[in-house]
Amino acid sequence: MKIIVEHDIFTEAVTWVARTIPNRPAIPVLAGLKIKAAQNGTIALGSRDSDITSHIGIEADVLDAGEVLVNGKLLADICRALPVKPIELTLDGGKLEIECGNSRFTMKTMPTDEYTELPALPPVIGTVDGNEWLEAVSQATIAASNDDTLPMLVSVCIEIEGDQMSLMATDRYRLAIRDISWNPEDMTISKRILVRASRLLDIAKSLGSAGPIEVSLSDDGPAALIGFAAGGRQNTVQLIDGEYPQVRSLFPADTAGYMVMDRLDMLDAIKRSRLVVEKNAAVRLSFTEGEVTIEAGQGDNAQASEALPADVHSDDLKMAFNPVFLQEGFQAITGDKVRLAVTHPTKPAVMTADKDGEADEEFRLLLMPIRTYGAN
């Protein structure tokens, strides 16, 4: 194998593909990045972990076709360090020689026969706007758990009904649901699948600015996959087996009132209050007519208090929340105003954007309060 490729194109491709390579591979071959050069002037780069794959195709001057497997993260580091000049790759026995300007590197190759072929993309089931998809995934995944012993809670449930898609995630203390429109191949499609939240977010970030994203799906059997492709980049990730609970019913049907607050002002105040919050302690919100007071800390320890304007449509109320969850909620919601709908100080509250005096339920975040105050 011998190829000559533009520096920036190759470096960007190698860096993108190497994102999938685990930091501590379960088996040595998973540290590999596969390069396959075809005589038609294209090269394919691919990598994998146990449940995810990445693949990209780029153009190059292919002098000799062939394939090679090398340490992907090392190759990415080398490419980023090379001068901005054409890169020449030559496979010589068990070595890959890299030449760029006056720079020379030699890498030991890995046995390709131990590296299984990357799975093909499943059939395309529709397309979704990349930027909207990234926003939706970013919002939903804030509520996913990090506890790997609970497969249901580390996942996002993707519910598809015709041209509407919903992303749902919960860690038992909060629940996020984001609704998004998309363009299905079949308007009668009805699916409910589970994808690891961290994988879904990584893929959405890597493809988010690449325009429309093709969504592929094969949800039958042990090799069930969902795939995403945009701009010549492709990812597949294995689905999680299981039945996600019907979480929509957790949202209260009726509320006792609501408050509307400036999103950025509240976000800044919550960040300041966290300076004095001890581990596992809460941030307290007190609502009175026209005002919300954010308090943190207690006793002889450091304390913080800040009052901000709020449009309060309820009786006076005191609630307490996990400060991280509260901050992430204000960060995830788009728009200038946030609406907090409440039923009782010790029962879940629902955060949404407030647009023109109405709750925008495209994204909803249910938060469990912390029992600091007694019921009002």
Short mmCIF file of C-alpha atoms in Angstrom, two decimals:
data_model
loop_
_atom_site.label_atom_id
_atom_site.label_comp_id
_atom_site.label_asym_id
_atom_site.label_seq_id
_atom_site.Cartn_x
_atom_site.Cartn_y
_atom_site.Cartn_z
CA MET A 1 0.00 0.00 0.00
CA LYS A 2 1.21 3.48 -0.90
CA ILE A 3 -0.84 6.68 -0.81
CA ILE A 4 -0.35 10.44 -0.87
CA VAL A 5 -3.00 12.53 0.84
CA GLU A 6 -3.53 16.17 1.79
CA HIS A 7 -2.45 16.90 5.36
CA ASP A 8 -5.57 18.67 6.64
CA ILE A 9 -8.01 16.20 5.09
CA PHE A 10 -6.18 13.15 6.44
CA THR A 11 -5.52 14.63 9.87
CA GLU A 12 -9.16 15.62 10.34
CA ALA A 13 -10.34 12.17 9.23
CA VAL A 14 -7.90 10.29 11.48
CA THR A 15 -8.73 12.50 14.47
CA TRP A 16 -12.46 11.99 13.97
CA VAL A 17 -12.20 8.21 13.61
CA ALA A 18 -9.82 7.92 16.59
CA ARG A 19 -12.52 9.39 18.89
CA THR A 20 -14.13 5.95 18.99
CA ILE A 21 -10.99 4.12 20.11
CA PRO A 22 -11.18 3.33 23.86
CA ASN A 23 -8.50 4.71 26.17
CA ARG A 24 -8.07 1.29 27.73
CA PRO A 25 -9.02 -1.31 25.11
CA ALA A 26 -10.42 -4.57 26.43
CA ILE A 27 -8.32 -6.36 23.79
CA PRO A 28 -5.21 -4.89 22.10
CA VAL A 29 -6.67 -4.92 18.57
CA LEU A 30 -9.35 -2.38 19.61
CA ALA A 31 -6.57 0.23 19.80
CA GLY A 32 -6.26 -0.09 16.04
CA LEU A 33 -7.37 2.24 13.25
CA LYS A 34 -7.85 0.54 9.91
CA ILE A 35 -6.84 2.24 6.66
CA LYS A 36 -8.02 0.67 3.43
CA ALA A 37 -6.85 2.20 0.14
CA ALA A 38 -8.70 1.40 -3.10
CA GLN A 39 -7.34 1.77 -6.60
CA ASN A 40 -10.18 4.17 -7.48
CA GLY A 41 -8.55 6.93 -5.42
CA THR A 42 -10.44 6.62 -2.13
CA ILE A 43 -9.30 5.51 1.29
CA ALA A 44 -11.56 4.31 4.08
CA LEU A 45 -10.67 4.79 7.73
CA GLY A 46 -12.44 2.93 10.50
CA SER A 47 -12.27 2.16 14.21
CA ARG A 48 -14.42 0.40 16.78
CA ASP A 49 -15.09 -0.30 20.40
CA SER A 50 -17.24 -3.11 21.76
CA ASP A 51 -20.52 -1.34 20.93
CA ILE A 52 -19.70 1.52 18.54
CA THR A 53 -17.96 2.00 15.19
CA SER A 54 -16.76 4.98 13.17
CA HIS A 55 -16.07 5.07 9.44
CA ILE A 56 -15.08 7.83 7.02
CA GLY A 57 -14.06 7.87 3.37
CA ILE A 58 -11.76 10.49 1.80
CA GLU A 59 -10.03 11.00 -1.53
CA ALA A 60 -6.31 10.40 -1.98
CA ASP A 61 -3.70 9.63 -4.59
CA VAL A 62 -3.55 5.83 -4.30
CA LEU A 63 -0.35 4.54 -5.88
CA ASP A 64 -0.77 1.00 -4.51
CA ALA A 65 -3.98 -0.36 -3.02
CA GLY A 66 -3.95 -2.20 0.28
CA GLU A 67 -4.89 -2.04 3.93
CA VAL A 68 -3.15 -1.60 7.25
CA LEU A 69 -4.04 -1.52 10.94
CA VAL A 70 -2.07 0.75 13.28
CA ASN A 71 -2.45 2.32 16.72
CA GLY A 72 -5.11 4.94 16.05
CA LYS A 73 -4.47 7.41 18.85
CA LEU A 74 -0.73 7.46 18.10
CA LEU A 75 -1.43 8.01 14.40
CA ALA A 76 -3.72 10.93 15.27
CA ASP A 77 -1.03 12.48 17.48
CA ILE A 78 1.57 12.09 14.73
CA CYS A 79 -0.67 13.63 12.06
CA ARG A 80 -1.46 16.66 14.21
CA ALA A 81 2.27 17.21 14.80
CA LEU A 82 3.28 17.00 11.13
CA PRO A 83 3.93 20.11 9.01
CA VAL A 84 1.09 21.22 6.73
CA LYS A 85 2.35 19.39 3.67
CA PRO A 86 1.16 16.31 1.74
CA ILE A 87 1.49 13.09 3.73
CA GLU A 88 2.87 9.94 2.12
CA LEU A 89 2.02 6.58 3.67
CA THR A 90 3.89 3.45 2.61
CA LEU A 91 3.36 -0.06 3.93
CA ASP A 92 6.69 -1.89 4.06
CA GLY A 93 6.33 -5.36 5.55
CA GLY A 94 5.28 -4.98 9.16
CA LYS A 95 5.92 -1.22 9.23
CA LEU A 96 3.94 1.82 8.11
CA GLU A 97 6.25 4.61 6.98
CA ILE A 98 4.93 8.16 7.23
CA GLU A 99 6.67 10.98 5.35
CA CYS A 100 5.67 14.64 5.42
CA GLY A 101 8.13 17.30 4.32
CA ASN A 102 11.33 16.53 6.20
CA SER A 103 9.53 14.54 8.91
CA ARG A 104 9.72 10.74 8.99
CA PHE A 105 7.84 8.34 11.25
CA THR A 106 7.64 4.57 11.33
CA MET A 107 4.76 2.73 13.01
CA LYS A 108 4.46 -0.95 13.82
CA THR A 109 1.41 -2.51 12.19
CA MET A 110 -1.17 -4.69 13.92
CA PRO A 111 -2.53 -8.01 12.54
CA THR A 112 -5.57 -7.26 10.39
CA ASP A 113 -6.84 -10.84 10.58
CA GLU A 114 -7.69 -10.27 14.26
CA TYR A 115 -9.72 -7.16 13.43
CA THR A 116 -13.30 -7.97 12.47
CA GLU A 117 -14.92 -6.00 9.66
CA LEU A 118 -16.92 -2.96 10.67
CA PRO A 119 -20.66 -3.60 10.38
CA ALA A 120 -22.45 -2.10 7.39
CA LEU A 121 -24.98 0.63 7.99
CA PRO A 122 -28.50 -0.74 8.48
CA PRO A 123 -31.27 0.42 6.11
CA VAL A 124 -31.96 4.18 6.18
CA ILE A 125 -35.26 5.00 7.90
CA GLY A 126 -35.18 8.79 7.57
CA THR A 127 -33.24 12.03 7.99
CA VAL A 128 -33.05 14.65 10.71
CA ASP A 129 -31.51 18.13 10.78
CA GLY A 130 -28.06 17.88 12.37
CA ASN A 131 -28.23 20.99 14.51
CA GLU A 132 -31.73 20.21 15.80
CA TRP A 133 -30.64 16.64 16.54
CA LEU A 134 -27.62 17.84 18.50
CA GLU A 135 -29.79 20.20 20.55
CA ALA A 136 -32.37 17.48 21.23
CA VAL A 137 -29.78 14.87 22.26
CA SER A 138 -27.93 17.39 24.45
CA GLN A 139 -31.15 18.26 26.26
CA ALA A 140 -32.37 14.71 26.79
CA THR A 141 -29.06 13.19 27.92
CA ILE A 142 -28.65 15.53 30.91
CA ALA A 143 -31.13 13.31 32.77
CA ALA A 144 -29.44 9.99 31.97
CA SER A 145 -27.66 8.12 34.76
CA ASN A 146 -23.92 7.41 34.89
CA ASP A 147 -24.40 4.13 36.77
CA ASP A 148 -23.36 1.38 34.35
CA THR A 149 -25.02 -1.27 36.51
CA LEU A 150 -28.42 0.06 35.41
CA PRO A 151 -28.63 -0.33 31.60
CA MET A 152 -32.10 1.22 31.40
CA LEU A 153 -31.03 4.39 33.18
CA VAL A 154 -27.80 4.99 31.23
CA SER A 155 -29.82 4.90 28.02
CA VAL A 156 -32.00 7.25 26.03
CA CYS A 157 -35.31 5.89 24.84
CA ILE A 158 -36.00 6.99 21.26
CA GLU A 159 -39.70 6.77 20.51
CA ILE A 160 -40.70 7.16 16.85
CA GLU A 161 -44.25 7.68 15.62
CA GLY A 162 -44.48 8.80 12.01
CA ASP A 163 -42.73 12.14 11.54
CA GLN A 164 -42.42 12.75 15.28
CA MET A 165 -39.59 11.52 17.47
CA SER A 166 -39.23 11.75 21.24
CA LEU A 167 -36.04 11.33 23.26
CA MET A 168 -36.49 10.34 26.91
CA ALA A 169 -34.02 9.83 29.75
CA THR A 170 -34.21 9.54 33.54
CA ASP A 171 -31.91 8.82 36.46
CA ARG A 172 -34.87 8.46 38.90
CA TYR A 173 -34.38 11.99 40.26
CA ARG A 174 -35.17 13.85 37.06
CA LEU A 175 -36.80 13.07 33.74
CA ALA A 176 -36.20 14.78 30.41
CA ILE A 177 -38.33 14.49 27.29
CA ARG A 178 -37.53 16.26 24.02
CA ASP A 179 -39.85 16.09 21.02
CA ILE A 180 -38.45 16.68 17.53
CA SER A 181 -39.77 16.49 13.96
CA TRP A 182 -37.89 14.46 11.37
CA ASN A 183 -38.34 13.09 7.83
CA PRO A 184 -39.06 9.33 7.89
CA GLU A 185 -38.92 7.11 4.83
CA ASP A 186 -42.18 5.54 5.98
CA MET A 187 -44.79 7.78 7.63
CA THR A 188 -46.33 4.76 9.37
CA ILE A 189 -43.13 3.87 11.22
CA SER A 190 -43.54 3.09 14.93
CA LYS A 191 -40.44 2.19 16.96
CA ARG A 192 -39.20 2.34 20.55
CA ILE A 193 -35.47 1.67 21.00
CA LEU A 194 -32.78 2.22 23.64
CA VAL A 195 -29.33 3.72 23.00
CA ARG A 196 -26.56 4.41 25.52
CA ALA A 197 -26.79 8.14 26.27
CA SER A 198 -23.04 8.82 26.24
CA ARG A 199 -22.66 7.18 22.81
CA LEU A 200 -25.64 9.06 21.39
CA LEU A 201 -24.27 12.39 22.62
CA ASP A 202 -20.75 11.74 21.29
CA ILE A 203 -22.13 10.87 17.86
CA ALA A 204 -24.48 13.86 17.79
CA LYS A 205 -21.60 16.21 18.65
CA SER A 206 -19.37 14.76 15.94
CA LEU A 207 -22.07 14.97 13.23
CA GLY A 208 -24.09 17.96 14.43
CA SER A 209 -22.67 20.56 12.04
CA ALA A 210 -22.51 18.27 9.02
CA GLY A 211 -26.02 19.06 7.70
CA PRO A 212 -28.85 16.52 7.40
CA ILE A 213 -28.17 13.23 9.18
CA GLU A 214 -29.32 9.91 7.75
CA VAL A 215 -30.68 7.63 10.45
CA SER A 216 -30.41 3.87 9.88
CA LEU A 217 -31.91 1.12 11.98
CA SER A 218 -31.85 -2.64 12.40
CA ASP A 219 -33.68 -3.45 15.63
CA ASP A 220 -33.99 -7.22 15.31
CA GLY A 221 -31.72 -9.85 16.84
CA PRO A 222 -28.58 -9.66 18.98
CA ALA A 223 -26.80 -7.40 16.46
CA ALA A 224 -29.45 -4.65 16.61
CA LEU A 225 -27.87 -1.36 15.52
CA ILE A 226 -28.72 2.27 14.93
CA GLY A 227 -26.58 4.18 12.47
CA PHE A 228 -25.98 7.84 11.71
CA ALA A 229 -24.32 9.23 8.58
CA ALA A 230 -23.52 12.76 7.40
CA GLY A 231 -20.82 14.41 5.34
CA GLY A 232 -19.09 11.11 4.52
CA ARG A 233 -18.93 10.17 8.21
CA GLN A 234 -20.70 7.10 9.58
CA ASN A 235 -21.31 5.77 13.08
CA THR A 236 -23.11 2.70 14.29
CA VAL A 237 -23.93 1.85 17.89
CA GLN A 238 -25.52 -1.25 19.38
CA LEU A 239 -28.98 -0.95 20.86
CA ILE A 240 -29.61 -1.78 24.50
CA ASP A 241 -32.01 -4.66 25.02
CA GLY A 242 -34.93 -3.97 27.32
CA GLU A 243 -38.34 -2.39 27.76
CA TYR A 244 -38.21 1.26 28.82
CA PRO A 245 -40.86 2.28 31.36
CA GLN A 246 -43.79 4.47 30.29
CA VAL A 247 -42.37 7.62 31.87
CA ARG A 248 -44.72 10.18 30.32
CA SER A 249 -47.29 9.43 33.03
CA LEU A 250 -44.89 10.83 35.64
CA PHE A 251 -45.58 14.38 34.51
CA PRO A 252 -48.41 15.86 36.63
CA ALA A 253 -51.71 16.32 34.82
CA ASP A 254 -52.55 19.46 36.84
CA THR A 255 -50.47 22.12 38.55
CA ALA A 256 -51.08 24.45 41.47
CA GLY A 257 -49.24 27.33 39.82
CA TYR A 258 -46.13 28.40 37.98
CA MET A 259 -43.29 30.91 38.01
CA VAL A 260 -41.53 32.55 35.07
CA MET A 261 -37.89 33.60 35.50
CA ASP A 262 -35.15 35.08 33.38
CA ARG A 263 -33.03 32.13 32.30
CA LEU A 264 -29.58 33.74 32.24
CA ASP A 265 -30.09 35.71 35.48
CA MET A 266 -31.16 32.55 37.28
CA LEU A 267 -28.32 30.54 35.80
CA ASP A 268 -25.75 33.06 37.03
CA ALA A 269 -27.33 33.19 40.49
CA ILE A 270 -27.36 29.39 40.79
CA LYS A 271 -23.68 29.25 39.80
CA ARG A 272 -22.85 31.82 42.49
CA SER A 273 -24.88 29.96 45.11
CA ARG A 274 -22.98 26.74 44.38
CA LEU A 275 -19.81 28.37 45.72
CA VAL A 276 -21.08 27.76 49.26
CA VAL A 277 -23.01 24.53 48.70
CA GLU A 278 -21.57 21.58 50.57
CA LYS A 279 -21.68 18.05 49.22
CA ASN A 280 -25.21 16.67 48.87
CA ALA A 281 -26.72 19.98 50.05
CA ALA A 282 -29.50 21.79 48.24
CA VAL A 283 -30.14 25.20 46.74
CA ARG A 284 -33.34 26.67 48.14
CA LEU A 285 -35.82 28.72 46.11
CA SER A 286 -38.38 30.92 47.86
CA PHE A 287 -41.15 32.41 45.72
CA THR A 288 -43.16 35.42 46.80
CA GLU A 289 -45.10 37.95 44.78
CA GLY A 290 -42.83 39.29 42.02
CA GLU A 291 -39.65 37.71 43.40
CA VAL A 292 -37.60 34.56 43.79
CA THR A 293 -34.85 34.25 46.40
CA ILE A 294 -32.01 31.80 45.83
CA GLU A 295 -30.33 30.62 49.04
CA ALA A 296 -27.51 28.21 49.80
CA GLY A 297 -25.48 27.23 52.85
CA GLN A 298 -26.65 27.20 56.46
CA GLY A 299 -25.60 27.32 60.10
CA ASP A 300 -22.07 28.52 60.81
CA ASN A 301 -20.91 27.68 57.30
CA ALA A 302 -20.69 30.08 54.37
CA GLN A 303 -24.05 31.22 53.05
CA ALA A 304 -25.39 32.97 49.98
CA SER A 305 -28.67 34.72 49.22
CA GLU A 306 -29.84 36.55 46.12
CA ALA A 307 -33.24 37.93 45.12
CA LEU A 308 -34.34 38.22 41.49
CA PRO A 309 -37.56 39.34 39.79
CA ALA A 310 -40.00 36.56 38.95
CA ASP A 311 -43.52 36.40 37.59
CA VAL A 312 -45.16 34.26 40.28
CA HIS A 313 -48.56 32.69 39.63
CA SER A 314 -48.99 30.72 42.83
CA ASP A 315 -49.15 31.11 46.59
CA ASP A 316 -45.88 31.81 48.39
CA LEU A 317 -43.76 28.69 48.06
CA LYS A 318 -40.41 27.27 49.18
CA MET A 319 -38.66 24.42 47.36
CA ALA A 320 -35.16 22.94 47.37
CA PHE A 321 -33.31 21.24 44.53
CA ASN A 322 -30.05 19.53 43.74
CA PRO A 323 -27.96 22.52 42.54
CA VAL A 324 -26.30 20.57 39.72
CA PHE A 325 -29.64 19.36 38.37
CA LEU A 326 -31.10 22.86 38.64
CA GLN A 327 -28.15 24.43 36.84
CA GLU A 328 -28.17 21.84 34.07
CA GLY A 329 -31.88 22.42 33.57
CA PHE A 330 -31.46 26.16 33.10
CA GLN A 331 -28.55 25.51 30.76
CA ALA A 332 -30.47 22.99 28.64
CA ILE A 333 -33.57 25.09 28.09
CA THR A 334 -33.41 27.46 25.12
CA GLY A 335 -34.99 30.90 25.09
CA ASP A 336 -34.94 33.88 27.45
CA LYS A 337 -37.56 32.76 29.97
CA VAL A 338 -37.98 29.56 32.00
CA ARG A 339 -41.29 28.39 33.44
CA LEU A 340 -41.35 26.25 36.59
CA ALA A 341 -44.73 24.56 37.08
CA VAL A 342 -45.40 23.25 40.60
CA THR A 343 -47.94 21.14 42.46
CA HIS A 344 -46.51 20.94 46.00
CA PRO A 345 -43.15 21.78 47.67
CA THR A 346 -42.29 18.08 48.03
CA LYS A 347 -43.62 16.88 44.67
CA PRO A 348 -41.97 17.05 41.24
CA ALA A 349 -41.76 20.37 39.42
CA VAL A 350 -41.63 20.75 35.64
CA MET A 351 -39.25 23.09 33.83
CA THR A 352 -39.98 24.31 30.30
CA ALA A 353 -39.23 27.34 28.20
CA ASP A 354 -41.81 30.11 28.39
CA LYS A 355 -42.69 31.62 25.02
CA ASP A 356 -45.20 34.43 24.72
CA GLY A 357 -46.69 33.58 28.09
CA GLU A 358 -47.21 29.88 27.31
CA ALA A 359 -45.28 26.76 28.27
CA ASP A 360 -43.22 25.44 25.37
CA GLU A 361 -43.42 21.68 25.92
CA GLU A 362 -41.03 20.72 23.13
CA PHE A 363 -38.54 20.10 25.93
CA ARG A 364 -39.71 19.22 29.43
CA LEU A 365 -37.60 18.50 32.48
CA LEU A 366 -39.17 17.03 35.61
CA LEU A 367 -37.18 17.61 38.80
CA MET A 368 -37.64 15.92 42.17
CA PRO A 369 -37.27 18.44 45.02
CA ILE A 370 -35.17 17.77 48.09
CA ARG A 371 -37.10 17.65 51.37
CA THR A 372 -35.50 20.60 53.12
CA TYR A 373 -38.63 22.57 53.84
CA GLY A 374 -41.87 21.22 55.18
CA ALA A 375 -44.92 21.33 52.97
CA ASN A 376 -46.46 24.76 52.55
#
